[in-house]
mmCIF file of C-alpha atoms in Angstrom:
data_model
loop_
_atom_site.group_PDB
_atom_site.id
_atom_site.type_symbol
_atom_site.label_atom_id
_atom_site.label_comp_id
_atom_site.label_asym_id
_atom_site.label_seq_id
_atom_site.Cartn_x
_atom_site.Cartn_y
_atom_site.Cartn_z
ATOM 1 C CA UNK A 1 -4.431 -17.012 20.733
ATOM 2 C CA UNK A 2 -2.829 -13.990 21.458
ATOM 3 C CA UNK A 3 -1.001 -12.183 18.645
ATOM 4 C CA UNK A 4 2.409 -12.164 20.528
ATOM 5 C CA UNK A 5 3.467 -14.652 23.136
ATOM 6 C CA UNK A 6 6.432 -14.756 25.754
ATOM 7 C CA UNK A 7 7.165 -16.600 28.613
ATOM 8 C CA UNK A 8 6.813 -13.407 31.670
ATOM 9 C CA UNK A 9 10.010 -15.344 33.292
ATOM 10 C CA UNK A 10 11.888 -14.023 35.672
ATOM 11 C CA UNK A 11 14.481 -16.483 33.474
ATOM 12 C CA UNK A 12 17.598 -15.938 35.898
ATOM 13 C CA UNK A 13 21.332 -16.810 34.439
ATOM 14 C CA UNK A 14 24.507 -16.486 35.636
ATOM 15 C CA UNK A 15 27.183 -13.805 34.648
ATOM 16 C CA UNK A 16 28.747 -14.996 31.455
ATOM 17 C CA UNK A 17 25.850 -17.232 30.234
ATOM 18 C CA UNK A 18 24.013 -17.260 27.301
ATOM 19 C CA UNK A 19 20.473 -15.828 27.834
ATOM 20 C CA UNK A 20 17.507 -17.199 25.427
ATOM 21 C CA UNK A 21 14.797 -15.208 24.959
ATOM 22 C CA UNK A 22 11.905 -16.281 22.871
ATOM 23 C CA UNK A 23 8.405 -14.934 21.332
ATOM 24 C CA UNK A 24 5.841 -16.633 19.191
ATOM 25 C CA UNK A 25 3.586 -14.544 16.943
ATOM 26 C CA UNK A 26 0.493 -15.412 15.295
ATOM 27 C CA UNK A 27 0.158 -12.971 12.410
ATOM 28 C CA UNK A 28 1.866 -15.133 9.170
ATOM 29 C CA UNK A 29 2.138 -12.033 7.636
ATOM 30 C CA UNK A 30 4.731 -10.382 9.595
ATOM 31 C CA UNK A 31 7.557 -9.081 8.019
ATOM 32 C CA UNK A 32 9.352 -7.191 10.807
ATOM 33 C CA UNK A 33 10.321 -8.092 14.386
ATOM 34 C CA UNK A 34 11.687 -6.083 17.236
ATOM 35 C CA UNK A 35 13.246 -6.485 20.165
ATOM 36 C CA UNK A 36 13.126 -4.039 22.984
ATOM 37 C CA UNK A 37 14.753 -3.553 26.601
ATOM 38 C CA UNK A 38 12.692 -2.009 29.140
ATOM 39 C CA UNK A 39 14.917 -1.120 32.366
ATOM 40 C CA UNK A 40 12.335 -0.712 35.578
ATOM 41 C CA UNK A 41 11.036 2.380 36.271
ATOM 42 C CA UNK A 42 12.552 3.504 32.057
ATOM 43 C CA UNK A 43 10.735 3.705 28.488
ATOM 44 C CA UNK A 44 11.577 0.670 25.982
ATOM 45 C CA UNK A 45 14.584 0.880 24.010
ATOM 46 C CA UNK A 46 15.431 -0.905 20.884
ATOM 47 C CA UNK A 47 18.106 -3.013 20.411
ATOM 48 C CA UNK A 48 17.806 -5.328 17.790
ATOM 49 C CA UNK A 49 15.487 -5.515 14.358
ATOM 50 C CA UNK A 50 14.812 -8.518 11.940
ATOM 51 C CA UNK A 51 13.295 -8.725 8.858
ATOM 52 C CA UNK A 52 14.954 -11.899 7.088
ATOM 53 C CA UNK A 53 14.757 -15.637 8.180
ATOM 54 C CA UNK A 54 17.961 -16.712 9.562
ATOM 55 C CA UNK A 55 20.240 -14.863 12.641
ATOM 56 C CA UNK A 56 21.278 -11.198 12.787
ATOM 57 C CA UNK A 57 23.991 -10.113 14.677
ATOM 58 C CA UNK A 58 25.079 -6.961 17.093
ATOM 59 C CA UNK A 59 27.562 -7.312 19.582
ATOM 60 C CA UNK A 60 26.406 -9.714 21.864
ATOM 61 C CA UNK A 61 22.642 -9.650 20.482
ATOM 62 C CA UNK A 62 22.210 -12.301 18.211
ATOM 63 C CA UNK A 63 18.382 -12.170 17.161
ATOM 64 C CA UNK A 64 16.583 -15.271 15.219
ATOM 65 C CA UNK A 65 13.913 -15.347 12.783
ATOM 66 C CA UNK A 66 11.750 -18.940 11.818
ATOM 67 C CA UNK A 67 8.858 -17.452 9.852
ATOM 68 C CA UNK A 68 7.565 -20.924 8.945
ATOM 69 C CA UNK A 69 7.387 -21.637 12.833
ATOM 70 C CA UNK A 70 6.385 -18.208 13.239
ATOM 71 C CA UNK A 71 8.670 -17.331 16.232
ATOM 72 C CA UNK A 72 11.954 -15.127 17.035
ATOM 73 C CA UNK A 73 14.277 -15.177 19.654
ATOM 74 C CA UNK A 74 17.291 -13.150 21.053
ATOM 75 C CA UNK A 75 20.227 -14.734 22.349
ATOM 76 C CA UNK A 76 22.263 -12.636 24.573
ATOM 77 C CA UNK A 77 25.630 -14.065 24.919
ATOM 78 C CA UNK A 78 27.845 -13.491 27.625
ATOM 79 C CA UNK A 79 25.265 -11.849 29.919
ATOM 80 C CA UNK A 80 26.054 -9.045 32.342
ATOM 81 C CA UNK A 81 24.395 -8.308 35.226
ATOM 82 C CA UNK A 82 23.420 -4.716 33.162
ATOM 83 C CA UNK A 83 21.500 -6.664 30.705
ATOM 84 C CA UNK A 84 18.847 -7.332 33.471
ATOM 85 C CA UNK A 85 15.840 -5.668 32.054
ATOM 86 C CA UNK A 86 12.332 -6.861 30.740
ATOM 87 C CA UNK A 87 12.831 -7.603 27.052
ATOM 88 C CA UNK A 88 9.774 -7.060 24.798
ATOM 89 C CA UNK A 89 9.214 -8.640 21.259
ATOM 90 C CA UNK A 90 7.226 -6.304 19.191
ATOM 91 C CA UNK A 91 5.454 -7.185 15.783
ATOM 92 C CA UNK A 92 3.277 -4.979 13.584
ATOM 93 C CA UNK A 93 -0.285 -4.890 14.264
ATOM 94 C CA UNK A 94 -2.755 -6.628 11.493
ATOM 95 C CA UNK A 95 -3.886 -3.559 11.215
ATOM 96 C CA UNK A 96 -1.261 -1.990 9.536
ATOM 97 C CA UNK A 97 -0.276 1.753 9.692
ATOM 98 C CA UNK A 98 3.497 1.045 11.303
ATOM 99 C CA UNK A 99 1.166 0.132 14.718
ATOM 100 C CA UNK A 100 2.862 -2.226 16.542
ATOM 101 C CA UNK A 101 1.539 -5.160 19.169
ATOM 102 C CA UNK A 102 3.987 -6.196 21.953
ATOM 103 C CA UNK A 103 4.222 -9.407 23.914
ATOM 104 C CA UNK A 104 3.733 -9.057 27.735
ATOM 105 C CA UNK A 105 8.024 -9.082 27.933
ATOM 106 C CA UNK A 106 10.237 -11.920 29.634
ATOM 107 C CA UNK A 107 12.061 -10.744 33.111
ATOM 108 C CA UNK A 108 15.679 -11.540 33.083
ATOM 109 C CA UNK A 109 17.833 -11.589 35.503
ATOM 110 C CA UNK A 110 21.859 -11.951 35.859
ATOM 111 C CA UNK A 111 23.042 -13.061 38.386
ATOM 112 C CA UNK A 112 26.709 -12.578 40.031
ATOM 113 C CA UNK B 1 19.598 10.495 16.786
ATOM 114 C CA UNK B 2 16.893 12.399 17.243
ATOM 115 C CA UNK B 3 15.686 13.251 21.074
ATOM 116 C CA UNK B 4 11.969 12.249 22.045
ATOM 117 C CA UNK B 5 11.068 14.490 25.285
ATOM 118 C CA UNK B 6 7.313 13.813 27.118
ATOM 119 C CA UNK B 7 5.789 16.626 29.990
ATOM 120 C CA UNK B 8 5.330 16.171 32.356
ATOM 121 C CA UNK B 9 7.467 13.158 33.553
ATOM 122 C CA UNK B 10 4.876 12.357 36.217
ATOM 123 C CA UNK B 11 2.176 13.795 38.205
ATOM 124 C CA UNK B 12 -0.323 12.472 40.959
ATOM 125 C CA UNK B 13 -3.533 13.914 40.088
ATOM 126 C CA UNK B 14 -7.061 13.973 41.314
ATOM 127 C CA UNK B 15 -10.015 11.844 40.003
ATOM 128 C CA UNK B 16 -12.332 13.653 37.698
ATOM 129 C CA UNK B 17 -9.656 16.370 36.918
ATOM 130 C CA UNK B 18 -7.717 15.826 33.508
ATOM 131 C CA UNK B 19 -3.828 16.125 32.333
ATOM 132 C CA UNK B 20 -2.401 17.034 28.786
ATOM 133 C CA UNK B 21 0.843 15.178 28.004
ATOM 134 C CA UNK B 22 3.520 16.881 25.648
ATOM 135 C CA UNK B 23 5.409 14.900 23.273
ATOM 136 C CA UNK B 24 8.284 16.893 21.130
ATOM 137 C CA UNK B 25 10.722 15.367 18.819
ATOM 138 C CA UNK B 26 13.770 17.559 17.724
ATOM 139 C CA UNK B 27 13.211 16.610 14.397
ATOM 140 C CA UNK B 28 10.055 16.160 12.002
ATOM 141 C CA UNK B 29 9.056 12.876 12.525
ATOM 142 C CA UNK B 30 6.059 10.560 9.968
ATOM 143 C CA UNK B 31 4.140 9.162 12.432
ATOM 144 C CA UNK B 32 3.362 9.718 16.446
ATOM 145 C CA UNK B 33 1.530 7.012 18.632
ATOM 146 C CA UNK B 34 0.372 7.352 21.838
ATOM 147 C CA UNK B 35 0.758 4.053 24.189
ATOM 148 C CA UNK B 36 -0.207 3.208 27.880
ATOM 149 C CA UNK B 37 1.567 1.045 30.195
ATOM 150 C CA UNK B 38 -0.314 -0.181 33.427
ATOM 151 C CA UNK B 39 1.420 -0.963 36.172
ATOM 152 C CA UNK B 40 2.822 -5.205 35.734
ATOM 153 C CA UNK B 41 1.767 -5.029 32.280
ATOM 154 C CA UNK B 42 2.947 -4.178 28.240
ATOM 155 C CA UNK B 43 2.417 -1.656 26.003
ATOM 156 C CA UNK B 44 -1.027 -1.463 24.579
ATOM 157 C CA UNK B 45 -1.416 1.009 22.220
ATOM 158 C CA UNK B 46 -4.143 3.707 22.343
ATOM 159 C CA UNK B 47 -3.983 5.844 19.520
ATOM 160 C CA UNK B 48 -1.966 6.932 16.433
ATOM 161 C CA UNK B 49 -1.969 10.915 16.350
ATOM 162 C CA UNK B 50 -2.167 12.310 12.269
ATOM 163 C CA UNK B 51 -0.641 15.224 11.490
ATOM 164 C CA UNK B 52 -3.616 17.626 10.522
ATOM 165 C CA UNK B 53 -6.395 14.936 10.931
ATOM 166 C CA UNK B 54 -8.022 13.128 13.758
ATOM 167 C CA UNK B 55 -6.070 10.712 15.873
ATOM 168 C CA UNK B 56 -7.100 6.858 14.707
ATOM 169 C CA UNK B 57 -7.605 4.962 17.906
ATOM 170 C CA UNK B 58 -7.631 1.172 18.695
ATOM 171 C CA UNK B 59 -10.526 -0.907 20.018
ATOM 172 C CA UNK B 60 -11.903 0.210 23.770
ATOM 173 C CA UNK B 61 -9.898 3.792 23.618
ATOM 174 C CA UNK B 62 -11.997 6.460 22.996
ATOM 175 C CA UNK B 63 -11.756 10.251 21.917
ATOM 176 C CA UNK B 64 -13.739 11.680 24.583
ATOM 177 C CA UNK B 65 -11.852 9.983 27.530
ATOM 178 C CA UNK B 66 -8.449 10.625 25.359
ATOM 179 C CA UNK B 67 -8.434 13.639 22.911
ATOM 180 C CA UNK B 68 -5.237 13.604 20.934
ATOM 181 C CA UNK B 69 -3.483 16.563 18.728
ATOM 182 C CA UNK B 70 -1.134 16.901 16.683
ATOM 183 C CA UNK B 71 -0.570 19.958 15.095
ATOM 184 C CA UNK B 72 3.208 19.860 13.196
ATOM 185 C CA UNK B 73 5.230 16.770 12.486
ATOM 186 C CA UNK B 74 7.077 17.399 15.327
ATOM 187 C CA UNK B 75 4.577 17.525 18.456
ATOM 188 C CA UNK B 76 1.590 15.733 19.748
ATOM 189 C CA UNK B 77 -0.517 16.160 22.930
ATOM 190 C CA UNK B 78 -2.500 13.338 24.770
ATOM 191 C CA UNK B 79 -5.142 14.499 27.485
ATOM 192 C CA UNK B 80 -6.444 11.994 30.161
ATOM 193 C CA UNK B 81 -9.988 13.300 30.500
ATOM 194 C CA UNK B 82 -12.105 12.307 33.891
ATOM 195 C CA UNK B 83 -9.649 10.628 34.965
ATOM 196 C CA UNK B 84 -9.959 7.819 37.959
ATOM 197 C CA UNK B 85 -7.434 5.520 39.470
ATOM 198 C CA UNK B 86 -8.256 3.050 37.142
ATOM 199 C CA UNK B 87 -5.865 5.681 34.293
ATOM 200 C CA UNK B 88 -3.094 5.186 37.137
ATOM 201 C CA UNK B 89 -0.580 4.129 34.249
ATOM 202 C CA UNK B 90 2.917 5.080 32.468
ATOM 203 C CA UNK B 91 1.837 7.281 29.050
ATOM 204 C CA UNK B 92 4.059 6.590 26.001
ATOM 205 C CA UNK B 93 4.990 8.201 22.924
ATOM 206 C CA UNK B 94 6.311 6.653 20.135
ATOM 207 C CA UNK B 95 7.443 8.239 16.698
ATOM 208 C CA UNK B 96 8.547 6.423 13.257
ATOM 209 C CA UNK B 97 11.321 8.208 11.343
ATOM 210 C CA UNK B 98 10.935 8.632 7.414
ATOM 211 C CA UNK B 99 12.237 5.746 5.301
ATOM 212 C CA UNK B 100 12.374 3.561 8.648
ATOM 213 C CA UNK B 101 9.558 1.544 10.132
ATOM 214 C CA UNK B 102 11.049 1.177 13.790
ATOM 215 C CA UNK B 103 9.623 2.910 16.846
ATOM 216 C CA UNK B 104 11.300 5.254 19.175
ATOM 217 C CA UNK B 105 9.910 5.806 22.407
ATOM 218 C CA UNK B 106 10.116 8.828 24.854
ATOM 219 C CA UNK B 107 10.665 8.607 28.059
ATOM 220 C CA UNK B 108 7.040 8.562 29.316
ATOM 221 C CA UNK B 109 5.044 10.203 31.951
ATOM 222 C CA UNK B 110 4.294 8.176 34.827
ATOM 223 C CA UNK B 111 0.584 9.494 35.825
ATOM 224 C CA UNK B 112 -1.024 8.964 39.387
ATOM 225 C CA UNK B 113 -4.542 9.162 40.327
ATOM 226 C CA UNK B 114 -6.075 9.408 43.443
#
């Protein structure tokens, strides 16, 4: 099993819509997840940490943390065509040392 | 915040030849990785570059095909040694800020080899 999992997509919503973006990991140690948006051609960017079971909230980033089921998501409401990107989840590596390991990123696209 | 800036931001290069990457942070940073990016794919770390020790580098990355300094807390180089079109890939670098444990990436250098 690979150590972090996402779907590659493309996951295409409309303008407006609530975009659902999810990542499985396999280290039960974990204590910190990260989201990242990678624009084509552009370096990743973070937008959203999580460190606590439960949702945190930025804007329209909502991220979601089920330790137990060992997954996160991030819920993007009100999606805008700018917001189509590839969006990486990012754990630390079982190695320690602040390394982290990132899923292969989910496409998604907004459509007008 | 504190601006990450990578040299060059791409080249095209020719096999067997070699290219050092800069990495400079404006401010003194705790700890510098170096990641690679093939083309379709995600990041996959190569090595984390110590400040005034040997860069510690992950399984099937090597120091002879990637030397790595770093000689302040603000700067790091990565050289692609040899290089073939196989190395054809977008070159990260990371830093981690004191007191956080969250990543910062430059801008990367997209690297071409013929």
């Amino acid at each position: 099993q690979k150590e972090v999992e996402q779907n590659s997509g493309p996951l295409s919503v409309p303008e407006g819509a609530i975009a659902s973006l999810n990542c499985t990991y396999s280290d039960r140690v974990s204590q910190s997840f990260f989201w990242y948006r990678q624009y084509s051609g552009k370096s990743p960017e973070l937008i959203m940490s999580i460190y606590s079971n439960g949702d945190k909230e930025d804007g329209r980033f909502t991220a979601q943390l089920n330790k137990a089921s060992q997954y996160v998501s991030l819920l993007i409401r009100d999606s805008q065509p700018s917001d189509s990107a590839t969006y990486l989840c990012a754990v630390p590596s079982a190695g320690g040392g602040n390394k982290l390991t990132f899923g292969t990123g989910t496409q998604l696209k907004v459509e007008l | 915040s504190a601006v990450i800036s990578q040299k060059p931001s791409r080249d095209i290069c020719q096999r067997g030849t070699s290219l050092t990457i800069q990495c400079q942070v404006d401010s003194q940073v705790t700890m510098m990785f170096w990641y690679r990016q093939q083309p379709g794919q995600s990041l996959t770390l190569i090595a984390t570059a110590n400040q005034g020790s040997e860069a510690t580098y992950e399984s099937g990355f090597v120091i002879d095909k990637f030397p790595i300094s770093r000689p302040n807390l603000t700067f790091s180089t990565l050289t692609v040694s040899n290089m073939s079109p196989e190395d054809s890939s977008i070159y990260l670098c990371s830093v981690d800020f004191p007191s956080t444990d969250t990543q910062y990436f430059g801008p990367g250098t997209r690297l071409t080899v013929l």
